[in-house]
Every structure is written in structure tokens, then in C-alpha cells.
Short mmCIF file of C-alpha atoms in Angstrom, two decimals:
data_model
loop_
_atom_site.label_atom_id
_atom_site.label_comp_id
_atom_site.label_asym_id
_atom_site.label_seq_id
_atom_site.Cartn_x
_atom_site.Cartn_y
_atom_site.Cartn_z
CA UNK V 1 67.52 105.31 115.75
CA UNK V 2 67.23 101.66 115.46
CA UNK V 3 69.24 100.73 118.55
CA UNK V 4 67.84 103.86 120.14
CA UNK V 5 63.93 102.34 119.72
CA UNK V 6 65.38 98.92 121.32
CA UNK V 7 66.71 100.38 124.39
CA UNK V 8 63.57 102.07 124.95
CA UNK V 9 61.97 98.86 124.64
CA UNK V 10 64.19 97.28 127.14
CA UNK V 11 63.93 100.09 129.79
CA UNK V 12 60.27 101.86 129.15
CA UNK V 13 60.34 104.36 131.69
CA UNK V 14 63.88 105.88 130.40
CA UNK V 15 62.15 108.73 128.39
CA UNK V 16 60.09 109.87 131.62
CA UNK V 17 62.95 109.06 134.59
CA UNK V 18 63.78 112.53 136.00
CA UNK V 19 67.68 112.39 136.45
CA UNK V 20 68.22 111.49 132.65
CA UNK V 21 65.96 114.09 131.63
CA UNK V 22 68.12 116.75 133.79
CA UNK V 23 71.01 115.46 132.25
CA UNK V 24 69.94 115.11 128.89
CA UNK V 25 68.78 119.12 129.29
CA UNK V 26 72.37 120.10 130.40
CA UNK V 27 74.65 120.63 127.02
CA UNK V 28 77.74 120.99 129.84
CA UNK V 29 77.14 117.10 130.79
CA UNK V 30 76.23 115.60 127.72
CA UNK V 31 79.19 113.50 127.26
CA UNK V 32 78.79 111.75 130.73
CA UNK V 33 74.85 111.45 129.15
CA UNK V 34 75.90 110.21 125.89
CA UNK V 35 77.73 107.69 127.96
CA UNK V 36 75.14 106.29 130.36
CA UNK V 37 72.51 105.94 127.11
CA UNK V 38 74.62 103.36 126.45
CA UNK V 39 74.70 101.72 129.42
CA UNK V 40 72.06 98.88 129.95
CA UNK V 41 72.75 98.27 133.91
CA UNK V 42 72.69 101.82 134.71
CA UNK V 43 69.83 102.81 132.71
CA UNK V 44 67.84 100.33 134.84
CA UNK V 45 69.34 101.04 137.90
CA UNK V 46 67.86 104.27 136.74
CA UNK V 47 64.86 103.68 136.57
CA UNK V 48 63.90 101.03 138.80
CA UNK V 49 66.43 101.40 141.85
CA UNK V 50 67.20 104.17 144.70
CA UNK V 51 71.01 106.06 143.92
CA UNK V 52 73.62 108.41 143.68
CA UNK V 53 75.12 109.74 140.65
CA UNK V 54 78.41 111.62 140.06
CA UNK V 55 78.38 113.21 136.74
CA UNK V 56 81.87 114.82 135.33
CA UNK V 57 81.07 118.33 133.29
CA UNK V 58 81.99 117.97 129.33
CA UNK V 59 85.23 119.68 130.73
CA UNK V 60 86.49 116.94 133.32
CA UNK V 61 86.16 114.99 130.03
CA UNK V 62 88.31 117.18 128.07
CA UNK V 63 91.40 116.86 130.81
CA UNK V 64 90.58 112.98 130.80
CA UNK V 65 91.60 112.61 127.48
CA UNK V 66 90.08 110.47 125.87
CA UNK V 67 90.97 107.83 128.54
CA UNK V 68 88.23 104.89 129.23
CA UNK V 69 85.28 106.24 131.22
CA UNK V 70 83.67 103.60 133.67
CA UNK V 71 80.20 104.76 134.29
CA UNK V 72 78.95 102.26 136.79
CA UNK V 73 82.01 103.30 139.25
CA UNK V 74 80.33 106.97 139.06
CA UNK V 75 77.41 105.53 140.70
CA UNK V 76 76.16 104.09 143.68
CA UNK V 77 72.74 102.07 144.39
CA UNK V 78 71.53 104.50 147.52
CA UNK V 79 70.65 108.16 147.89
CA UNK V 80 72.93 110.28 149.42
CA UNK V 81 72.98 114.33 149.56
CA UNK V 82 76.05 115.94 150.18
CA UNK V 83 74.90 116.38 153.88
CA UNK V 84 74.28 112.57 153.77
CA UNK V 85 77.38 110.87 151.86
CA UNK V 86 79.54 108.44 154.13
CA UNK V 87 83.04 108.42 154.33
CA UNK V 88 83.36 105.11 151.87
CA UNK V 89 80.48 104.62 148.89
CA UNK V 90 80.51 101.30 147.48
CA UNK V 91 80.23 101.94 143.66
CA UNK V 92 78.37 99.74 141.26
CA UNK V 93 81.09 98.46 139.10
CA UNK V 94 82.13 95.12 139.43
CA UNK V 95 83.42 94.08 142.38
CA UNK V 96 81.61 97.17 144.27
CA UNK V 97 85.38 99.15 144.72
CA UNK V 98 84.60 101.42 147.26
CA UNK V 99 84.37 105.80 146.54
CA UNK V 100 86.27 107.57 149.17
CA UNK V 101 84.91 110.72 150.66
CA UNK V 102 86.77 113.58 151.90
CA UNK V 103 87.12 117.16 152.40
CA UNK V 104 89.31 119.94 152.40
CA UNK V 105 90.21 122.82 154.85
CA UNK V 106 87.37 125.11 153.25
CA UNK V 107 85.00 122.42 153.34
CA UNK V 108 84.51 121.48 149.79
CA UNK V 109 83.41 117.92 149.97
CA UNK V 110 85.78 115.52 147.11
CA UNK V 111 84.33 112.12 145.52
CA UNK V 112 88.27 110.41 145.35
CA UNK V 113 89.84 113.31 143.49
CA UNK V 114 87.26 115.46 142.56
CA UNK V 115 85.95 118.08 144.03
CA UNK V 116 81.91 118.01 143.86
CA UNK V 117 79.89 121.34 142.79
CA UNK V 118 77.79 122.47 145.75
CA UNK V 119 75.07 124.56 144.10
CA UNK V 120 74.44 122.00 141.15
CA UNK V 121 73.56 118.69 143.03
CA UNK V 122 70.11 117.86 142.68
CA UNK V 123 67.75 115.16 144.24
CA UNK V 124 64.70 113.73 142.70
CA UNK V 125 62.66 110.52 142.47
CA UNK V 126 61.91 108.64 139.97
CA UNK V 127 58.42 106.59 138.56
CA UNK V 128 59.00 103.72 140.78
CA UNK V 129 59.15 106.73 144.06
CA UNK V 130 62.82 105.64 144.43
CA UNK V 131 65.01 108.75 145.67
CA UNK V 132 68.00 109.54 143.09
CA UNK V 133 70.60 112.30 143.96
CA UNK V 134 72.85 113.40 141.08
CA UNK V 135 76.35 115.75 142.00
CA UNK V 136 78.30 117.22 139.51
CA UNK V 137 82.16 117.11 140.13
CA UNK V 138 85.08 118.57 138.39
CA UNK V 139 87.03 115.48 137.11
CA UNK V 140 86.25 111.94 136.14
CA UNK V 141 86.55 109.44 138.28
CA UNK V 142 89.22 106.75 137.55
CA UNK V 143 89.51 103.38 138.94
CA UNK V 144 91.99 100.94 139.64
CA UNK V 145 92.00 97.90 136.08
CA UNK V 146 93.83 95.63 134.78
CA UNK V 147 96.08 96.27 131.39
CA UNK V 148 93.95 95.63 128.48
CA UNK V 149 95.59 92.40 127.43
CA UNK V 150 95.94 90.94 131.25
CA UNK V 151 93.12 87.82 131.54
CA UNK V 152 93.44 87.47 135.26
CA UNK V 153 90.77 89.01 136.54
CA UNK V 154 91.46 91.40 139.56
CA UNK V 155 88.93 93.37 140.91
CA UNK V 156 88.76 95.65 144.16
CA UNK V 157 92.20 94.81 145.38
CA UNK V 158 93.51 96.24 148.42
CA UNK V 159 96.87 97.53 149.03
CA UNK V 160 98.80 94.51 149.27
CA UNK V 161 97.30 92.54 146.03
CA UNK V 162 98.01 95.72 144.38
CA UNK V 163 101.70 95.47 145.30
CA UNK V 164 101.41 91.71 144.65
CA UNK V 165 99.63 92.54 141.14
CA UNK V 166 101.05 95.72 140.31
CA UNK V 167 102.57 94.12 136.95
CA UNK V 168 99.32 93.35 136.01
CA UNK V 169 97.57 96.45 137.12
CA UNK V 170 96.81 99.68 134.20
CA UNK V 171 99.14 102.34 136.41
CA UNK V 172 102.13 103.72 133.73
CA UNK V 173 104.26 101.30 131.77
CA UNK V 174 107.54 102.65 133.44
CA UNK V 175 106.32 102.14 137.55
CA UNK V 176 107.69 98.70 138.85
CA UNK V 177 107.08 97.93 142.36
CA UNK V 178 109.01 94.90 142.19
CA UNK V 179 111.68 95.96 144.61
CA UNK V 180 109.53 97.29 147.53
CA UNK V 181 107.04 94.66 147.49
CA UNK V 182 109.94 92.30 148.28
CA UNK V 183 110.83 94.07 151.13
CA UNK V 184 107.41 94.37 152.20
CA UNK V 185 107.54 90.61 151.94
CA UNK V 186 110.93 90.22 153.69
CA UNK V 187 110.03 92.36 156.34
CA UNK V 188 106.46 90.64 157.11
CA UNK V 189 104.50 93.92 156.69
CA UNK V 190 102.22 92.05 154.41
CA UNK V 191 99.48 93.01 157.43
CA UNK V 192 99.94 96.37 157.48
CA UNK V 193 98.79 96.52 153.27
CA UNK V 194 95.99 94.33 154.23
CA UNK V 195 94.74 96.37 157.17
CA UNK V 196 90.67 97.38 156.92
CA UNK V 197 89.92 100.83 156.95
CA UNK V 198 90.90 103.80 154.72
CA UNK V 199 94.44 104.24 154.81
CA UNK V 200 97.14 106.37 152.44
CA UNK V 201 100.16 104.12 151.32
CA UNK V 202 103.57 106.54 149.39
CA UNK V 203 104.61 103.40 147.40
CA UNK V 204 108.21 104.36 145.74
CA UNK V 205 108.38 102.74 142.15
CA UNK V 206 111.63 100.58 141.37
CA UNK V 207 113.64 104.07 140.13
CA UNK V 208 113.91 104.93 143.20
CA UNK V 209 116.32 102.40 144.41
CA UNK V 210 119.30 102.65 141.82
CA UNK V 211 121.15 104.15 144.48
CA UNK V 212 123.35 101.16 145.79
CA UNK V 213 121.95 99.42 148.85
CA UNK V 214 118.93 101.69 149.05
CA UNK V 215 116.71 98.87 149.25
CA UNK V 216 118.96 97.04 152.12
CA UNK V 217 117.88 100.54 154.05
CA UNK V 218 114.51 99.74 153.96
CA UNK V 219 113.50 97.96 157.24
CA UNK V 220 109.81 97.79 159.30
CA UNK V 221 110.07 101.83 160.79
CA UNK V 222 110.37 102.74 157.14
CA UNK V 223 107.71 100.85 155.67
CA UNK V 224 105.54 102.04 158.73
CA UNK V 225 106.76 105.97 157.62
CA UNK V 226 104.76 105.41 153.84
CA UNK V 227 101.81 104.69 155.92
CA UNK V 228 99.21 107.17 156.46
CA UNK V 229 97.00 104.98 159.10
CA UNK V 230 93.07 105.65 158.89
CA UNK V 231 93.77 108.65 156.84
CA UNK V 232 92.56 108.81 153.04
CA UNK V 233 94.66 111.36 150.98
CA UNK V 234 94.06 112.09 147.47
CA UNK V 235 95.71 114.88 146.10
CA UNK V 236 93.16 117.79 145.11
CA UNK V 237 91.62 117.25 148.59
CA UNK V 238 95.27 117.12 150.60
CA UNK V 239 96.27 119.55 152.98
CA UNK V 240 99.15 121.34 151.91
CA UNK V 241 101.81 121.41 153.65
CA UNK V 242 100.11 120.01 157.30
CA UNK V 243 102.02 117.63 158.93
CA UNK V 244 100.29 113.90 158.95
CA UNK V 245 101.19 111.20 161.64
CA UNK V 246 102.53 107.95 160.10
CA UNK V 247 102.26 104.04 161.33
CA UNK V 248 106.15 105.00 162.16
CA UNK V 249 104.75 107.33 165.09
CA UNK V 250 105.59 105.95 168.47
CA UNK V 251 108.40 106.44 171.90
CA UNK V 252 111.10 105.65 169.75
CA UNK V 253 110.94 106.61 166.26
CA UNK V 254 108.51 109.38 165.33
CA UNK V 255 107.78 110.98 161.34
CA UNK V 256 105.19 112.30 160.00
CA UNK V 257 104.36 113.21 156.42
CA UNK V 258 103.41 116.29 154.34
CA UNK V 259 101.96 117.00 151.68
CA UNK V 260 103.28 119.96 149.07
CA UNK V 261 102.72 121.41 145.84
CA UNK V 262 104.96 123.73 143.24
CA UNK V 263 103.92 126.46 141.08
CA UNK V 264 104.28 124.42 138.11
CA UNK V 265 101.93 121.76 139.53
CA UNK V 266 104.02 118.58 140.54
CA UNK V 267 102.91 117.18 143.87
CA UNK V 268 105.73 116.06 146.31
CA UNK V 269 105.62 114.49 149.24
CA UNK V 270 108.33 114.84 152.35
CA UNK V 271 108.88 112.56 155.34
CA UNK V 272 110.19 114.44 158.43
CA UNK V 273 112.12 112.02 160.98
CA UNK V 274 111.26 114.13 164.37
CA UNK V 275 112.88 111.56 166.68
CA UNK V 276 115.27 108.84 165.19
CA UNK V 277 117.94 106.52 166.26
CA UNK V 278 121.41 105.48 164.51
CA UNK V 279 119.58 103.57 161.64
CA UNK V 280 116.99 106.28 161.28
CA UNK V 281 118.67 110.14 160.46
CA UNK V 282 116.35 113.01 161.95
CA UNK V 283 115.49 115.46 158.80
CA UNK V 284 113.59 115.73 156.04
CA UNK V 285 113.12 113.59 152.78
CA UNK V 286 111.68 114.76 149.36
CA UNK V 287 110.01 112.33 146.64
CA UNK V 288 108.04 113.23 143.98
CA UNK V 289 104.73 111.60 143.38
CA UNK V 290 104.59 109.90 140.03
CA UNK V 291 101.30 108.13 139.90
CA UNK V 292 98.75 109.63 142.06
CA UNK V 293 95.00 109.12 143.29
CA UNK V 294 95.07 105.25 142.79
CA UNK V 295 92.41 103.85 145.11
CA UNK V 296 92.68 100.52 146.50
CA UNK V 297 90.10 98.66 148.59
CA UNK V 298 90.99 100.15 152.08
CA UNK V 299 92.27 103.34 150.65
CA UNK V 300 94.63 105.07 148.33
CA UNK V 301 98.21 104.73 146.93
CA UNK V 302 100.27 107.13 145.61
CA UNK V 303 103.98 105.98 143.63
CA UNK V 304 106.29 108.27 144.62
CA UNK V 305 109.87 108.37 143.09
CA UNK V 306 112.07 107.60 146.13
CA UNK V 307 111.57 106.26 149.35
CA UNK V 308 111.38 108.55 152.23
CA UNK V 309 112.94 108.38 155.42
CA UNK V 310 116.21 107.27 154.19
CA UNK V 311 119.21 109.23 154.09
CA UNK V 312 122.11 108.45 151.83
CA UNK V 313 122.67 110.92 149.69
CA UNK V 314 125.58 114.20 149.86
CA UNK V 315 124.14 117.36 149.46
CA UNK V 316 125.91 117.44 145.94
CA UNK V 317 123.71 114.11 144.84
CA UNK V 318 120.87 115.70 145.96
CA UNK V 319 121.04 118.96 143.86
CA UNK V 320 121.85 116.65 141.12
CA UNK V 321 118.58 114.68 141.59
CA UNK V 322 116.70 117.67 141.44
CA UNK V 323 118.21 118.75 138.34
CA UNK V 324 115.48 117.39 135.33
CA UNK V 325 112.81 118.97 134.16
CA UNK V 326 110.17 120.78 136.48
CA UNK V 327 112.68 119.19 139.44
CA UNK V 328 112.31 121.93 142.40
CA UNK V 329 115.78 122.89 142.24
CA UNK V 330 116.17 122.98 138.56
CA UNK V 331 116.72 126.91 138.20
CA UNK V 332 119.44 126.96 141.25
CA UNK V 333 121.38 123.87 139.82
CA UNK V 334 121.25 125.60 136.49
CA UNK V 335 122.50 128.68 137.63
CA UNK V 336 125.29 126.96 139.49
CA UNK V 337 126.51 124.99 135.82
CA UNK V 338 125.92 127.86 133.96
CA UNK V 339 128.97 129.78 135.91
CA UNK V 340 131.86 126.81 135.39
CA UNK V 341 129.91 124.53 137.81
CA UNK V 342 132.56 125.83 140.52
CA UNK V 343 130.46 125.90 143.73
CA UNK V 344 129.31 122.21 142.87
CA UNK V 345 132.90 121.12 143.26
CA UNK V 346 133.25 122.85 146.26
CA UNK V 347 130.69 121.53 148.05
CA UNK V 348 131.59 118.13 146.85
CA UNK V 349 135.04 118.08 149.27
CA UNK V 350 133.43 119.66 152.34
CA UNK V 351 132.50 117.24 155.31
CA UNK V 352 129.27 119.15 156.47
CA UNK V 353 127.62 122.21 154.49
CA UNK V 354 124.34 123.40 154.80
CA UNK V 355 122.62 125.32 151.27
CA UNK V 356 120.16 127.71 151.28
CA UNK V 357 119.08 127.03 147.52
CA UNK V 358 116.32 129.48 146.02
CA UNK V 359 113.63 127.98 144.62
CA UNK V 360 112.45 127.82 140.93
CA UNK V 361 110.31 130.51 141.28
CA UNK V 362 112.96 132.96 142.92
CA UNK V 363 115.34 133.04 139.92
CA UNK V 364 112.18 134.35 138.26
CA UNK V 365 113.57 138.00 139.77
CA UNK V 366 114.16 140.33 136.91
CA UNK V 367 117.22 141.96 138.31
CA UNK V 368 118.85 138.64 138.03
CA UNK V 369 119.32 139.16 133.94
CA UNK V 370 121.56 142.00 135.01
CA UNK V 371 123.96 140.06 136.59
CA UNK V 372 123.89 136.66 134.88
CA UNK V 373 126.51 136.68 132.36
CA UNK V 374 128.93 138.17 135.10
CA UNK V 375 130.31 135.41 136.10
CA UNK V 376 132.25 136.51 139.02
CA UNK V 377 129.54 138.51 140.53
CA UNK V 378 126.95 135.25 140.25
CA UNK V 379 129.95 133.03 141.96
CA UNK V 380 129.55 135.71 144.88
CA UNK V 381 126.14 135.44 144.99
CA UNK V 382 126.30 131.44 144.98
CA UNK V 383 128.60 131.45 147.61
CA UNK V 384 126.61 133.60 150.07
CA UNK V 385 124.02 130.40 149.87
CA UNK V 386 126.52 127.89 151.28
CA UNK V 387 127.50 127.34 154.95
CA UNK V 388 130.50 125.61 156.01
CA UNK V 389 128.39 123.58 158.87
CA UNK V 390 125.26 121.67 159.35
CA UNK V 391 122.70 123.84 160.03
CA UNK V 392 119.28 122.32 160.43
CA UNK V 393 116.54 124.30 162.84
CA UNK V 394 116.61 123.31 165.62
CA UNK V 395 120.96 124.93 165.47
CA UNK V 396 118.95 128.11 164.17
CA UNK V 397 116.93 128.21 167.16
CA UNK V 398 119.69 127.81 169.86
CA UNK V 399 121.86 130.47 167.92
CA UNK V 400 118.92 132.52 168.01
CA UNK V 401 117.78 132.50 171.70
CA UNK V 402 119.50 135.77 173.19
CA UNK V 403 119.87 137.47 169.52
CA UNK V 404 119.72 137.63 165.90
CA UNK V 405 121.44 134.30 164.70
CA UNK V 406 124.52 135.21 162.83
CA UNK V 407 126.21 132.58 160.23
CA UNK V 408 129.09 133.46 157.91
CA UNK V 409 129.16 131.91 154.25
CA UNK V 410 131.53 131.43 151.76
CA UNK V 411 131.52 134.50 150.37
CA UNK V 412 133.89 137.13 151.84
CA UNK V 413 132.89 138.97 154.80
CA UNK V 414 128.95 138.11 153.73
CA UNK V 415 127.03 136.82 156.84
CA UNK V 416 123.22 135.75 156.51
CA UNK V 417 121.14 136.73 159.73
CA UNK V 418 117.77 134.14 160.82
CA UNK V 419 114.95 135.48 162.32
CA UNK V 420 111.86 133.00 164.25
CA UNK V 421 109.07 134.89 164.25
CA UNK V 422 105.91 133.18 165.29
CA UNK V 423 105.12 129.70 166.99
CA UNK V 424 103.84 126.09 166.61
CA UNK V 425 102.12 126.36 163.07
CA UNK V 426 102.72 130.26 162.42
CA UNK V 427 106.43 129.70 163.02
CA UNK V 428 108.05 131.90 160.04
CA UNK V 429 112.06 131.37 158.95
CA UNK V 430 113.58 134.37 157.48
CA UNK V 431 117.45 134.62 156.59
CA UNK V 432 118.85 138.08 155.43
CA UNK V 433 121.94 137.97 153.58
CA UNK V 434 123.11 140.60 150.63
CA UNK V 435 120.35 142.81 151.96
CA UNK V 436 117.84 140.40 150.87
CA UNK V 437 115.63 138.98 153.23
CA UNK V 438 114.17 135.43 151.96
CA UNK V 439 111.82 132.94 154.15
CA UNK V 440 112.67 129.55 154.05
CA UNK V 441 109.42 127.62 152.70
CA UNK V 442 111.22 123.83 152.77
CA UNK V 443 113.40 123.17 156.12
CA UNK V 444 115.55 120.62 156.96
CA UNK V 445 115.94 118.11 154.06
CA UNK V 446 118.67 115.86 155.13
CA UNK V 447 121.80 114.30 153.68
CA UNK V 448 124.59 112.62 154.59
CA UNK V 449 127.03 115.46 154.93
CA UNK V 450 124.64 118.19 155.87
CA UNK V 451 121.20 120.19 155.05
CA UNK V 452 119.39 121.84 152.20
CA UNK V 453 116.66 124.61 153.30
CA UNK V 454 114.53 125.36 150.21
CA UNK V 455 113.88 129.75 150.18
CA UNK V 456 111.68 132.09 148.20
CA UNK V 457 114.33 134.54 146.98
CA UNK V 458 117.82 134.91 146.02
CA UNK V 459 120.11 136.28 148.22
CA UNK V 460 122.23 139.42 147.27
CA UNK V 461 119.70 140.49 144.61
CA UNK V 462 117.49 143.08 145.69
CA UNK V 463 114.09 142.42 144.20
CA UNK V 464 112.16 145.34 145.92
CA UNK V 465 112.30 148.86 146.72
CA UNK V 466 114.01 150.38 150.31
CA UNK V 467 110.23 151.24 151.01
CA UNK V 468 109.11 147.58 150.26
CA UNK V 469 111.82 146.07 152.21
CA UNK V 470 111.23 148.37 155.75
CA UNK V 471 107.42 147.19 155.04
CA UNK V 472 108.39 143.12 154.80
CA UNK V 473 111.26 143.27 157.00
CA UNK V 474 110.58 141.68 160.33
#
């Protein structure tokens, strides 16, 4: 009551300042309220000063955990409505780190990574006639800080003193960055992490690179390819699964990057090499994110497990490496141990193979219980998702340009049939095989000794009726 009297004292026109008033009214904020009361700078900011306010509910709190909450970096000293926020806010936190707005394909308009209410933003002004806007959004916002114990002092670094600092930087005990950042350095793309703007940078943490000689593979072009130039990202706000031109975009070398999301909620990203050259393989590259939504002074970084761009794994390694937990082939590698691990030995000693491996999700059939403990059955079955040849696309489409595209696989007398249907962004990849006909929803990801095309169903296991399948079938 006590300390309560004194702040009053300090700040008289709290009790009457319109925006604290709302909030204190709203039991679903009163965390975020609870909060600024104790907040000296941005009680008088308040009630003395023009500003914007972004106030998580009670529960963005709840999903935060617990976690330090930096109230001054959820506000900003001007007025902005929705219709009026710019595409960088400088906050009021030390060091002014900048908020980064964006929006999604349906328009919803994101503060970093979270998503502001429409219908509860409010503006009103306060005793001094200063204009104060308050939004509501859906998660709190986090900022870029030093570990507790660090005593440099590091504010509002951009993307190159974050590489340069990342030891020193709060973003998960087990990311290192050491082994990037001294290519970065090698290759003198210090520039490129310095560049103004708002930029997206796929930083792969030192994991990534226990493959040996990954990190001699990592020259300029592939730095360039984790560069999303002039183009903030953060994940609640990204467009799944659209295509987005990197710095590595130009007459000789061109891959963009994409942006994709599995049931179970892990966020990948996946370079696609359009045009390359010998040090460069055309295809498609996989890495999970790790550490997302870190924003930096001229935009955003995101850890991801392994670089992108570079080739060097078998298709055999790369089934492996999606093997752990949640990993988007867990279910198919599984599946494949579970029967004597046969098929992964046999793709181990061919030259070039292409694998159609069903996704997590597409084991989830029910008729596959049937069949699972028959072990010679679920070897056929395996088999008819394995092609003795690398098969990427652009093979499917010349196979396919006077008929149905007809492939045999390793299991006898089984052939799987692709079908194009559509163009440019409506383009659809279906493969029948075992009278199941499955789309492929991941093309192209590339290895040394062939392809893996990620599909929605498992072939050779009817999972509909004859009715259903005359009604989906192409």
C-alpha cells in the first residue's frame, strides 16, 4: 500500500490516465498491468508522453513461462493505429531495438511474432492531450539480452555483432555459432551482416557441421543463400511454403528459400538450388530451425540446424538424420528398422536411388496395423518406395510429356505412375503405386547419390474406399 501511495506521488496523474485505467479494467491483461505498475519510466511515459502500447493477454503470459518480461520493449514513444504502424517501431528499451512489422497472406498485421487482435486495439489521450494507442497481441514480445551473468553490455546489435557476440548473447545454452561466424569472417561477408534495412539471416548453429569438411563447403554463394535481403521473416507471420529470393539470386547461381511447417509444430526451413554450377548441386536442402524469432537491429535471425545449400550427404545419411524425435521422417525410418532394417542396407550399395518416403502423418493410416507385424508384406511395401535412379522433377516432367510417367521400383512387377496436374504455383505431384495415389508435398531434396520426395500417404495401403478414390483420383 505503502509503495503503492509513493508511486502515486511520483506520477500524480496515474490514477486518472486513460490507457491504465482500460487495462487495469481488463482481468484478461492484468499480468502485463501488474507489470507496468511497476514500472517508473513507463508509467510516466504514460502519462506525460504520446505512444503505442502492445499488451500480451494473461494467456501469451502463460506460454511465456515464466520467462523475463521487458515492458519498455512493448512500447513505443508515438501513436500509431494499426492503419498507421511503420514497417520498423523503435521500442523504448534501452538502446531503442527496433519492433518489426509485418503481415501475413490474410492480412493479420504481427508486432515481431505476434499476431495483434484487430477488434481490441484502442486509442485514447491522455491529461496532458497526448494520443496513446494500446493493441493487444497474442504472445509476448521477446528481445535479444545478454546472459544474466555477462557484464559487457550489448545492446541493439545487428546481425554481425550478434554472430560476433553470440557467446555472450541469452539464445539456448547448446547453439554455438562459432564455426559459421569464422567463415563469415574468412569469406569477408562481414558486410552483408552489417547491411541497413530489415533483412532475414538462417544462421546454422555449430551441430550442424560435424559432418567432415562441411564447413570447408561453405563459400560466399552459400552465405548469400541464408540471406533473405530486405525481407523480415518471423515465423507466425511466414508464408508457408512460398518460395523467397535469397542474396544468392543472380545469372549464375540462383536459390531461393521456403518456409514450412509439420503437424506436430517444428518449423523447417529448405533452400532450393534452381540453377547451380559444379560447387553448387541443384536440389533441395532441409534444416530445422532451432532458435527462432531473434531480432537483430536490421532484422531477424533464425538458428537453424544445418546449413543449406550444401550437399554431402547419401540418401541413407539423410534418413538417418531425420530419425530423432519429431524428425519429419521419423515414422518411415522406423518402419524401415522395425522390419530387419533390410531396405536401409540396400539403399546403402546403390549408386543413384530416388525414395518416395511417406511422411509422419501418413503412417497414421489405420490399415497399416493390419499389416505391420508381417514382415514380408511391409518389405513389399518398402520396396515399392525406392527407385533404382535419380529422379528429381524436372526427369518427372520429361517422362511425362506425351503420357503418364511410368517408373518401376524394387518391388516385383510394382510400377508407380506421376501425374502434373496444374501450373506455376498450382502445380500438383501425384504418384500412384499399389493402387494408392499419394501427392508429393516435399520435392527434390538432394543428396549425393540421388533424391528424397517427401508424400502424404503410403503406397500399397489403401486408405479409402473405391468411391473415394474415383472422387480424388486425377
Amino acid at each position: 500500500m505503502f509503495a503503492l501511495c509513493g508511486l502515486l506521488l511520483l506520477v500524480p496523474q496515474l490514477a486518472s490516465s486513460s490507457i491504465l485505467s482500460k487495462l487495469s479494467e481488463d482481468p484478461d491483461l492484468s499480468q502485463f498491468y501488474s507489470l507496468l505498475e511497476q514500472n517508473q519510466i513507463a508509467n510516466s511515459t504514460l502519462s506525460l508522453r504520446a505512444c503505442t502500447l502492445f499488451v500480451p493477454t494473461n494467456e501469451a503470459f502463460q506460454r511465456h513461462k515464466n520467462k523475463a518480461t521487458y515492458v519498455l520493449y512493448h512500447m513505443a514513444t508515438v501513436a500509431m493505429t494499426q492503419d498507421q504502424l511503420t514497417k520498423t517501431i523503435p521500442s523504448d528499451m534501452d538502446g531503442n531495438p527496433p519492433l518489426y512489422i509485418t503481415k501475413n497472406r490474410n492480412g493479420d498485421i504481427y508486432v515481431n511474432n505476434a499476431r495483434i487482435i484487430p477488434s481490441l486495439s484502442v486509442e485514447m489521450t491522455n491529461n496532458e492531450g497526448k494520443r496513446q494507442v494500446m493493441h493487444i497481441i497474442d504472445e509476448v514480445l521477446v528481445p535479444l539480452t545478454p546472459l544474466p551473468n555477462t557484464k559487457t553490455e550489448i545492446t541493439n546489435p545487428d546481425a554481425f555483432q550478434f554472430l560476433q557476440q553470440s557467446d555472450l548473447l541469452d539464445i539456448g545454452e547448446d547453439h554455438r555459432l562459432r564455426v559459421y561466424r569464422s567463415q563469415v569472417t574468412l569469406k569477408g561477408k562481414e558486410n552483408l551482416f552489417q547491411s541497413p534495412g530489415g533483412h532475414t539471416f538462417l544462421i546454422p548453429v555449430d551441430e550442424g557441421f560435424k559432418a567432415t569438411a562441411r564447413s570447408s563447403l561453405v563459400d560466399k554463394k552459400v552465405i548469400d543463400g541464408h540471406v533473405l535481403l530486405n525481407n523480415v521473416i518471423f515465423t507466425a507471420a511466414a508464408p508457408i511454403e512460398v518460395p523467397q529470393t535469397t542474396a544468392a539470386f543472380e545469372d549464375n547461381i540462383k536459390v531461393t528459400v521456403t518456409f514450412f511447417k509439420e503437424k506436430s509444430g517444428i518449423m523447417y526451413v529448405k533452400s532450393n538450388t534452381l540453377l547451380g554450377d559444379n560447387k553448387h548441386a541443384t536440389g533441395v536442402v532441409l534444416s530445422e530451425i532451432v532458435a527462432a524469432n531473434i531480432p537483430v537491429r536490421n532484422g531477424v535471425v533464425h538458428l537453424i540446424k544445418r546449413p543449406l545449400m550444401i550437399v554431402d550427404t547419401t540418401v541413407t545419411e539423410f534418413l538417418q538424420s531425420f530419425k530423432i524425435e519429431h524428425g519429419a521422417l521419423k515414422a518411415f525410418f522406423d518402419t524401415i528398422m522395425a522390419n530387419g532394417g533390410y531396405v536401409l542396407n540396400d539403399i546403402k550399395n546403390y549408386s543413384k536411388v530416388t525414395i518416395l518416403a511417406p511422411s509422419n502423418e501418413a503412417w497414421e493410416n489405420p490399415a497399416i496395423e493390419h499389416i505391420r507385424n508381417n514382415t514380408e508384406r511391409m518389405r513389399e511395401i518398402l520396396n515399392m518406395h525406392i527407385i533404382r535412379d535419380p529422379l528429381n522433377i524436372e526427369n518427372i516432367k520429361e517422362k511425362n510429356q506425351n503420357m503418364i510417367a511410368q517408373v518401376p521400383t524394387l518391388s516385383n512387377h510394382t510400377f508407380l505412375y506421376f501425374n502434373i496436374n496444374g501450373e506455376g504455383e498450382d502445380e500438383v505431384i501425384t504418384v500412384e503405386g499399389g493402387g494408392v495415389n499419394a501427392t508429393i508435398v516435399q520435392a527434390d531434396v538432394a543428396n549425393t547419390n540421388g533424391f528424397v520426395h517427401i508424400i502424404d500417404k503410403v503406397l500399397g495401403i489403401p486408405s479409402t474406399t473405391v468411391l473415394g478414390k474415383m472422387e480424388s483420383d486425377p
